Each structure stands twice: as structure tokens, then as C-alpha cells.
């Protein structure tokens, strides 16, 4: 599965407590040869490590360990390396498995816990910054779903659309805008009203930032007759046709998307700065963990690869070297940062991942608090 499939409901389900052990395996992968040749070897090594961990853990019975290993083997057999992105996540229990191929790197890890490790999924979803694109002209309207690097046509909700009456040489007009009168005709206005109505249905069902691409006349008319254009993140005044491909459209959108993402990063920094001035800011793992447990975190910013294995005692988190952990030690929490993220999400907070070292002076993690 990919990040488009990661709905809030599914994420909550994956974070649910399960009978021990819920096994999570993560590793970086490569999209192209020759680098991807190492991925199969790395995966085999991690599967072997997972098997050893299961065998050595006194909390795992022989039958349960065998069942988890069988599910892991099924998952490995199903991994399609032709679809590899930047990381692979496999989640396995005694009677289930899931495979996630993500456009975001992840470290090599094998984690046994009472819930699945979801931080890589959350990071990929947050980093994907999903959006929607409507490309429109007097002769067509196409809807696209976008993430960081992928733009794909959405064929549901009645899209793509064409008007009921064809105009003369429609593709030439769409490319060049050679017939401005098209956009003043009642047929075109009616067509644009229909486009706006269907787009409103899509946005109501799954709200996303919206980008509009079309000739200036088309964008102006869409705003005049409907509602969606008024809330668009950006309008790109570029003509398209029904034959415009995803790579062609992505190239036209690049500058607008770069600007949008820069604004989002700046907004996170501004929220943290505002919280600091208002004394509703906290940082460092211990402090943010405490605030998360009290449902006070509105926004938490975490460095991309920040993780900690800890031992919890008297509401204090004591870092532990993973190499010193004894299998079956119930006092150990293998990724307290993942638990913290889950707590924030469960309490309605927002999670963002930032570049490594960008929060170095704040202990790699910082939060804006509700109070």
C-alpha cells in the first residue's frame, strides 16, 4: 500500500494495542538499479534478525513466534521490488501482515511491541502533503491527485468531464485561447457550473489544498460561476488539453508547489516562535512527553530521524542503548517518540516532521501547547 491509502481511521487502527508481539520491520529501499540489488539481501538479513528476536523473547511462545514468522514470510514473498520507493515497512502479527512502500526513507529496524510502529507511516503521510489539481478549459475538466512526487488522474466523482456540445477545433482553442468568445457562451458557463458542483462534492468528501490550471479566461469564469476557485491555494494560468500528461502538468505546477511547501514550513516555524513568545512552548523529550500525556500539545515538531529507546520510571524517561536491551525486558519502550506521536494524534494534535538538526538546540523535538 502507499500513503494515499493511509486514512486517519486506518492509522488509528494500526496504532491500536495488540497482543504481544506486534512486529514492525522498516528499511530503506532504492528505486533503480544498480542500487536496488542490495535491497533483497538487506531484507533477508532483517527477516533473520526478526526471527532471532522472536525466538529469544521469553514472552513469545513457540506457536506464536512461528505464526508471526509465517506471516512475515508471506509478506516478503509479496513485496514487489519493481514498485520500490524510498523505504519498506512490513507490519506482522500472528494472523495478519501489511506491506507499505513509502516515498520517504526509513532506518533499518525490527521492533517487537504491543502495537505497530507507525511513525514512518505518519511521517510519509505528513510529508506527502497531499493536494488536488483541477485542469480546466472550455472543452474538458480533469481532476488530479498529488503527493510529493506523484500526480495521478482521479477518475471518480464524474471526472474527467467534457461539455455536452463540442466547439470548433476544441483542442486548438484550449491550447491557444484562440476563441475568447467560448468563455462567454451560456453553454460554457453551464459546463463550468457542473464542474464546480462536482469539485465541491470531492472537496467536501476529502478536503485537500486545491490548485487550478487553465487559461486566464477559464480560471476567471470558474471563479465567477462557482465557489471552489475562491478557496484555491493557487491558480496557474496555463492552457491544458484533455491529452495533457501527468509529467507535463507537474512541470507546470512545480513553481507553485515549491512556494506552497515553503509557506507551510514557514508557518510551522512561526507557530513555534509564537508559542515561545506566549510561553506555551516546550522542548526536549521528557517535557514534550509529559505535555502530550496531559493532552496539552497542539503541534509537535520532530526531527526526521529522531528516535529513542528508553526505560520509563516515575514519569521520567531514561535513555537506554538498544544494544544493552535484554529480550523480554518489559520496562523497555523501543521507540518512545513513536508513542509520543500516537498520543498527540489521539488527542487531536498535529504532528510535523522537520529536517535533522533543525531542532538541535531544543533536544530534537519541540511543541506548541494549548495551555
Short mmCIF file of C-alpha atoms in Angstrom, two decimals:
data_model
loop_
_atom_site.label_atom_id
_atom_site.label_comp_id
_atom_site.label_asym_id
_atom_site.label_seq_id
_atom_site.Cartn_x
_atom_site.Cartn_y
_atom_site.Cartn_z
CA UNK A 1 0.00 0.00 0.00
CA UNK A 2 1.05 3.61 -0.42
CA UNK A 3 0.41 6.79 1.53
CA UNK A 4 -2.83 7.58 -0.31
CA UNK A 5 -4.33 4.54 1.43
CA UNK A 6 -3.37 5.79 4.91
CA UNK A 7 -6.62 7.32 6.14
CA UNK A 8 -6.97 8.66 9.71
CA UNK A 9 -9.18 5.68 10.53
CA UNK A 10 -6.63 3.14 9.27
CA UNK A 11 -3.81 4.91 11.11
CA UNK A 12 -5.80 4.76 14.33
CA UNK A 13 -6.45 1.07 13.75
CA UNK A 14 -2.74 0.38 13.22
CA UNK A 15 -1.88 2.24 16.42
CA UNK A 16 -4.30 0.14 18.48
CA UNK A 17 -2.91 -2.09 21.21
CA UNK A 18 -2.45 -5.70 20.08
CA UNK A 19 -1.42 -8.94 21.75
CA UNK A 20 2.36 -9.06 22.03
CA UNK A 21 4.28 -9.33 19.74
CA UNK A 22 3.28 -6.90 17.00
CA UNK A 23 6.31 -6.94 14.72
CA UNK A 24 7.38 -3.89 12.70
CA UNK A 25 10.20 -4.09 10.16
CA UNK A 26 11.48 -0.98 8.39
CA UNK A 27 14.32 -0.45 5.93
CA UNK A 28 15.46 1.97 3.24
CA UNK A 29 14.98 0.87 -0.37
CA UNK A 30 16.13 2.05 -3.77
CA UNK A 31 14.04 2.89 -6.80
CA UNK A 32 16.52 1.99 -9.53
CA UNK A 33 19.35 -0.34 -10.49
CA UNK A 34 22.07 -0.94 -9.58
CA UNK A 35 21.38 0.31 -6.03
CA UNK A 36 18.22 -1.77 -5.64
CA UNK A 37 20.23 -5.00 -5.95
CA UNK A 38 21.13 -4.70 -2.25
CA UNK A 39 17.53 -4.42 -1.07
CA UNK A 40 16.73 -8.14 -1.24
CA UNK A 41 19.84 -9.02 0.77
CA UNK A 42 19.08 -6.36 3.37
CA UNK A 43 15.51 -7.61 3.69
CA UNK A 44 16.65 -11.21 4.18
CA UNK A 45 19.02 -10.10 6.93
CA UNK A 46 16.30 -8.18 8.72
CA UNK A 47 13.88 -11.11 8.47
CA UNK A 48 16.57 -13.33 10.01
CA UNK A 49 17.06 -10.78 12.79
CA UNK A 50 13.32 -10.70 13.40
CA UNK A 51 13.25 -14.48 13.66
CA UNK A 52 16.11 -14.47 16.17
CA UNK A 53 14.40 -11.78 18.23
CA UNK A 54 11.18 -13.77 18.35
CA UNK A 55 13.00 -16.98 19.32
CA UNK A 56 14.95 -15.24 22.11
CA UNK A 57 11.99 -13.39 23.66
CA UNK A 58 10.61 -15.26 26.68
CA UNK A 59 7.25 -13.53 26.26
CA UNK A 60 6.73 -15.16 22.85
CA UNK A 61 5.57 -18.78 22.80
CA UNK A 62 6.89 -21.14 20.15
CA UNK A 63 3.49 -21.28 18.46
CA UNK A 64 3.05 -17.51 18.41
CA UNK A 65 6.58 -16.93 17.15
CA UNK A 66 6.08 -19.44 14.35
CA UNK A 67 2.80 -17.77 13.35
CA UNK A 68 4.39 -14.30 13.20
CA UNK A 69 7.34 -15.63 11.19
CA UNK A 70 4.94 -17.29 8.76
CA UNK A 71 3.10 -14.00 8.22
CA UNK A 72 6.41 -12.21 7.75
CA UNK A 73 7.47 -14.77 5.13
CA UNK A 74 4.19 -14.24 3.27
CA UNK A 75 4.75 -10.51 3.28
CA UNK A 76 8.30 -10.84 1.97
CA UNK A 77 7.12 -13.10 -0.85
CA UNK A 78 4.58 -10.44 -1.84
CA UNK A 79 6.97 -7.47 -1.88
CA UNK A 80 7.19 -6.12 -5.42
CA UNK A 81 10.64 -4.58 -5.84
CA UNK A 82 9.57 -3.05 -9.15
CA UNK A 83 7.37 -0.68 -7.14
CA UNK A 84 10.08 0.18 -4.62
CA UNK A 85 10.20 3.77 -3.43
CA UNK A 86 12.42 5.08 -0.61
CA UNK A 87 11.50 2.71 2.20
CA UNK A 88 9.70 -0.52 3.00
CA UNK A 89 7.57 -1.09 6.10
CA UNK A 90 6.21 -4.54 6.97
CA UNK A 91 3.82 -5.00 9.89
CA UNK A 92 3.13 -8.56 11.01
CA UNK A 93 1.18 -10.31 13.74
CA UNK A 94 0.20 -13.95 14.26
CA UNK A 95 -2.71 -13.68 11.82
CA UNK A 96 -2.04 -10.66 9.61
CA UNK A 97 0.52 -8.65 7.70
CA UNK A 98 0.68 -5.36 5.81
CA UNK A 99 3.22 -4.03 3.32
CA UNK A 100 3.85 -0.32 2.87
CA UNK A 101 6.17 1.15 0.25
CA UNK A 102 6.80 4.78 1.09
CA UNK A 103 8.28 7.80 -0.71
CA UNK A 104 10.32 8.68 2.37
CA UNK A 105 13.40 6.98 3.77
CA UNK A 106 13.34 4.91 6.97
CA UNK A 107 16.12 3.32 9.03
CA UNK A 108 16.74 -0.41 9.36
CA UNK A 109 14.74 -1.53 12.38
CA UNK A 110 12.99 -4.54 13.83
CA UNK A 111 10.64 -3.67 16.68
CA UNK A 112 8.56 -6.04 18.84
CA UNK A 113 5.86 -4.30 20.84
CA UNK A 114 2.17 -4.36 21.72
CA UNK A 115 1.37 -2.04 18.80
CA UNK A 116 2.77 -1.47 15.34
CA UNK A 117 5.45 1.13 14.72
CA UNK A 118 3.61 3.84 12.80
CA UNK A 119 5.95 6.84 12.84
CA UNK A 120 7.26 6.11 9.34
CA UNK A 121 3.70 5.95 8.02
CA UNK A 122 2.79 9.17 9.82
CA UNK A 123 5.94 10.85 8.51
CA UNK A 124 5.24 9.72 4.96
CA UNK A 125 1.65 10.91 5.17
CA UNK A 126 2.62 14.25 6.69
CA UNK A 127 5.50 14.68 4.27
CA UNK A 128 3.39 13.72 1.29
CA UNK A 129 1.34 16.90 1.70
CA UNK A 130 -1.49 15.62 -0.47
CA UNK A 131 -3.21 18.09 -2.75
CA UNK A 132 -5.65 18.16 -5.65
CA UNK A 133 -5.36 19.74 -9.10
CA UNK A 134 -8.15 20.72 -11.49
CA UNK A 135 -7.06 21.34 -15.07
CA UNK A 136 -9.87 23.05 -16.94
CA UNK A 137 -10.77 24.53 -20.31
CA UNK A 138 -13.95 25.15 -22.28
CA UNK A 139 -13.62 21.62 -23.65
CA UNK A 140 -12.52 19.50 -20.70
CA UNK A 141 -12.07 19.29 -16.94
CA UNK A 142 -9.71 16.76 -15.38
CA UNK A 143 -9.04 16.11 -11.71
CA UNK A 144 -5.67 15.00 -10.37
CA UNK A 145 -4.47 13.75 -7.00
CA UNK A 146 -0.96 14.74 -5.97
CA UNK A 147 1.68 13.97 -3.37
CA UNK A 148 5.37 14.88 -3.23
CA UNK A 149 6.46 13.25 -6.45
CA UNK A 150 3.36 11.65 -7.90
CA UNK A 151 0.47 13.16 -9.83
CA UNK A 152 -2.24 10.79 -10.98
CA UNK A 153 -5.62 11.25 -12.61
CA UNK A 154 -8.71 10.82 -10.44
CA UNK A 155 -11.38 9.02 -12.41
CA UNK A 156 -14.08 9.09 -9.74
CA UNK A 157 -16.71 11.67 -8.85
CA UNK A 158 -17.67 12.08 -12.50
CA UNK A 159 -14.26 13.24 -13.74
CA UNK A 160 -12.95 13.74 -16.37
CA UNK A 161 -15.71 15.89 -17.82
CA UNK A 162 -16.46 17.20 -21.29
CA UNK A 163 -19.26 19.60 -22.25
CA UNK A 164 -22.28 18.09 -24.00
CA UNK A 165 -21.70 20.23 -27.12
CA UNK A 166 -18.36 20.24 -28.95
CA UNK A 167 -16.94 23.57 -30.11
CA UNK A 168 -15.00 24.03 -33.32
CA UNK A 169 -11.41 22.76 -33.11
CA UNK A 170 -11.62 22.46 -29.30
CA UNK A 171 -8.05 21.32 -28.65
CA UNK A 172 -6.59 24.24 -30.62
CA UNK A 173 -8.79 26.64 -28.68
CA UNK A 174 -7.82 25.04 -25.35
CA UNK A 175 -4.13 25.33 -26.16
CA UNK A 176 -4.10 28.83 -27.56
CA UNK A 177 -7.18 30.52 -26.24
CA UNK A 178 -7.87 31.47 -29.84
CA UNK A 179 -11.61 31.86 -29.36
CA UNK A 180 -12.23 34.05 -26.28
CA UNK A 181 -15.96 34.12 -27.02
CA UNK A 182 -16.16 30.48 -25.97
CA UNK A 183 -15.84 31.60 -22.35
CA UNK A 184 -18.77 33.99 -22.60
CA UNK A 185 -21.20 31.47 -24.05
CA UNK A 186 -24.00 30.14 -21.88
CA UNK A 187 -23.06 26.54 -22.76
CA UNK A 188 -19.57 27.05 -21.34
CA UNK A 189 -20.91 28.79 -18.23
CA UNK A 190 -23.28 25.87 -17.67
CA UNK A 191 -20.41 23.40 -18.14
CA UNK A 192 -18.27 25.28 -15.59
CA UNK A 193 -21.12 25.28 -13.09
CA UNK A 194 -21.29 21.49 -13.43
CA UNK A 195 -17.52 21.24 -12.95
CA UNK A 196 -17.70 23.39 -9.82
CA UNK A 197 -20.55 21.30 -8.40
CA UNK A 198 -18.68 18.03 -8.83
CA UNK A 199 -15.49 19.55 -7.43
CA UNK A 200 -17.37 20.78 -4.36
CA UNK A 201 -18.57 17.21 -3.78
CA UNK A 202 -14.99 15.90 -3.97
CA UNK A 203 -13.63 18.56 -1.65
CA UNK A 204 -16.42 18.02 0.88
CA UNK A 205 -15.74 14.27 0.99
CA UNK A 206 -11.95 14.61 1.22
CA UNK A 207 -10.75 18.20 1.76
CA UNK A 208 -7.34 18.95 0.23
CA UNK A 209 -5.45 22.03 -0.89
CA UNK A 210 -6.61 22.82 -4.42
CA UNK A 211 -4.57 24.05 -7.37
CA UNK A 212 -6.24 25.26 -10.57
CA UNK A 213 -4.60 25.15 -14.00
CA UNK A 214 -6.12 26.76 -17.09
CA UNK A 215 -6.12 29.76 -19.36
CA UNK A 216 -6.85 33.06 -17.57
CA UNK A 217 -10.31 33.20 -19.18
CA UNK A 218 -11.13 29.73 -17.86
CA UNK A 219 -9.93 30.47 -14.33
CA UNK A 220 -11.84 33.73 -14.25
CA UNK A 221 -15.05 32.09 -15.42
CA UNK A 222 -14.74 29.25 -12.91
CA UNK A 223 -14.47 31.78 -10.10
CA UNK A 224 -17.38 33.78 -11.50
CA UNK A 225 -19.86 30.91 -11.69
CA UNK A 226 -18.82 28.75 -8.71
CA UNK A 227 -17.29 28.53 -5.25
CA UNK A 228 -14.24 26.24 -5.42
CA UNK A 229 -11.98 28.66 -7.28
CA UNK A 230 -12.31 31.18 -4.46
CA UNK A 231 -10.65 28.80 -1.99
CA UNK A 232 -7.90 27.54 -4.30
CA UNK A 233 -4.34 27.65 -2.95
CA UNK A 234 -3.02 28.81 -6.31
CA UNK A 235 -4.15 29.43 -9.87
CA UNK A 236 -1.67 28.61 -12.64
CA UNK A 237 -2.63 30.45 -15.86
CA UNK A 238 -1.55 27.80 -18.34
CA UNK A 239 -3.65 26.16 -21.04
CA UNK A 240 -4.10 22.39 -20.97
CA UNK A 241 -5.91 19.83 -23.08
CA UNK A 242 -7.56 16.50 -22.40
CA UNK A 243 -4.31 14.90 -23.60
CA UNK A 244 -2.04 16.73 -21.13
CA UNK A 245 0.01 14.11 -19.28
CA UNK A 246 0.83 13.95 -15.58
CA UNK A 247 4.55 14.84 -16.12
CA UNK A 248 3.57 17.82 -18.29
CA UNK A 249 1.13 19.08 -15.69
CA UNK A 250 3.61 18.51 -12.85
CA UNK A 251 6.18 20.62 -14.68
CA UNK A 252 3.72 23.50 -14.94
CA UNK A 253 2.88 23.20 -11.25
CA UNK A 254 6.44 22.97 -9.89
CA UNK A 255 6.96 26.63 -9.00
CA UNK A 256 3.55 26.91 -7.35
CA UNK A 257 4.07 23.72 -5.34
CA UNK A 258 7.55 24.79 -4.20
CA UNK A 259 6.13 28.10 -2.98
CA UNK A 260 3.23 26.36 -1.20
CA UNK A 261 5.56 23.97 0.62
CA UNK A 262 7.89 26.79 1.66
CA UNK A 263 4.89 28.63 3.11
CA UNK A 264 3.86 25.56 5.08
CA UNK A 265 7.39 25.18 6.55
CA UNK A 266 7.44 28.86 7.47
CA UNK A 267 4.03 28.53 9.13
CA UNK A 268 5.36 25.76 11.41
CA UNK A 269 8.33 27.91 12.41
CA UNK A 270 6.02 30.83 13.06
CA UNK A 271 3.75 28.73 15.28
CA UNK A 272 6.70 27.58 17.37
CA UNK A 273 8.06 31.14 17.61
CA UNK A 274 4.64 32.43 18.66
CA UNK A 275 4.35 29.70 21.29
CA UNK A 276 7.80 30.59 22.60
CA UNK A 277 6.79 34.24 22.99
CA UNK A 278 3.48 33.27 24.62
CA UNK A 279 5.21 30.82 26.99
CA UNK A 280 3.21 27.93 25.54
CA UNK A 281 6.32 26.30 24.11
CA UNK A 282 8.19 23.28 25.39
CA UNK A 283 11.01 21.15 24.06
CA UNK A 284 13.05 18.07 24.85
CA UNK A 285 11.74 14.54 25.03
CA UNK A 286 10.85 14.48 28.74
CA UNK A 287 8.96 17.78 28.68
CA UNK A 288 7.08 17.11 25.46
CA UNK A 289 6.22 13.58 26.62
CA UNK A 290 4.70 14.95 29.81
CA UNK A 291 2.72 17.61 27.94
CA UNK A 292 1.45 15.02 25.44
CA UNK A 293 0.24 12.80 28.27
CA UNK A 294 -1.70 15.77 29.66
CA UNK A 295 -3.36 16.44 26.26
CA UNK A 296 -1.72 19.87 26.08
CA UNK A 297 0.13 19.52 22.76
CA UNK A 298 -1.44 21.37 19.82
CA UNK A 299 1.55 20.90 17.49
CA UNK A 300 4.67 18.78 17.85
CA UNK A 301 7.65 19.14 15.53
CA UNK A 302 10.04 16.17 15.43
CA UNK A 303 13.32 15.80 13.60
CA UNK A 304 13.02 13.31 10.78
CA UNK A 305 15.15 10.53 12.27
CA UNK A 306 14.92 11.27 15.98
CA UNK A 307 14.24 8.11 17.97
CA UNK A 308 14.95 6.94 21.50
CA UNK A 309 14.81 3.65 23.33
CA UNK A 310 14.02 4.37 26.97
CA UNK A 311 13.15 2.86 30.29
CA UNK A 312 10.21 4.57 31.98
CA UNK A 313 10.25 5.14 35.72
CA UNK A 314 8.36 7.63 37.93
CA UNK A 315 7.19 9.63 34.91
CA UNK A 316 10.79 10.08 33.80
CA UNK A 317 12.27 8.70 30.59
CA UNK A 318 15.74 7.21 30.97
CA UNK A 319 17.52 6.73 27.60
CA UNK A 320 18.88 3.22 27.05
CA UNK A 321 21.36 1.97 24.46
CA UNK A 322 19.41 -0.54 22.33
CA UNK A 323 22.49 -2.80 22.35
CA UNK A 324 22.09 -3.17 26.12
CA UNK A 325 18.45 -4.23 25.99
CA UNK A 326 17.70 -7.77 27.13
CA UNK A 327 14.98 -9.59 25.12
CA UNK A 328 11.75 -9.69 27.07
CA UNK A 329 12.55 -6.67 29.28
CA UNK A 330 9.05 -5.28 29.84
CA UNK A 331 10.33 -1.96 31.17
CA UNK A 332 11.83 -1.03 27.81
CA UNK A 333 9.99 1.11 25.26
CA UNK A 334 11.74 0.70 21.95
CA UNK A 335 10.57 3.92 20.31
CA UNK A 336 9.15 6.38 22.80
CA UNK A 337 8.98 9.03 20.07
CA UNK A 338 6.52 6.87 18.15
CA UNK A 339 4.40 6.50 21.28
CA UNK A 340 4.51 10.25 21.81
CA UNK A 341 3.35 10.88 18.24
CA UNK A 342 0.46 8.45 18.69
CA UNK A 343 -0.58 10.20 21.91
CA UNK A 344 -0.56 13.62 20.24
CA UNK A 345 -2.63 12.36 17.30
CA UNK A 346 -5.10 10.57 19.57
CA UNK A 347 -5.63 13.83 21.46
CA UNK A 348 -6.31 15.83 18.31
CA UNK A 349 -2.88 17.41 17.98
CA UNK A 350 -0.85 17.94 14.82
CA UNK A 351 2.47 16.26 14.00
CA UNK A 352 5.06 17.64 11.59
CA UNK A 353 8.48 16.24 10.71
CA UNK A 354 11.36 18.63 10.13
CA UNK A 355 14.90 18.30 8.85
CA UNK A 356 17.50 16.60 11.04
CA UNK A 357 19.45 19.06 13.24
CA UNK A 358 16.89 21.82 12.74
CA UNK A 359 15.78 21.37 16.38
CA UNK A 360 19.23 20.54 17.79
CA UNK A 361 19.08 23.32 20.40
CA UNK A 362 15.65 22.09 21.50
CA UNK A 363 16.58 18.45 22.06
CA UNK A 364 15.36 17.30 18.61
CA UNK A 365 11.69 17.77 19.47
CA UNK A 366 9.53 20.82 20.28
CA UNK A 367 5.87 21.57 20.81
CA UNK A 368 3.36 24.39 20.79
CA UNK A 369 0.96 23.86 23.68
CA UNK A 370 -2.73 24.52 24.02
CA UNK A 371 -2.19 25.91 27.51
#
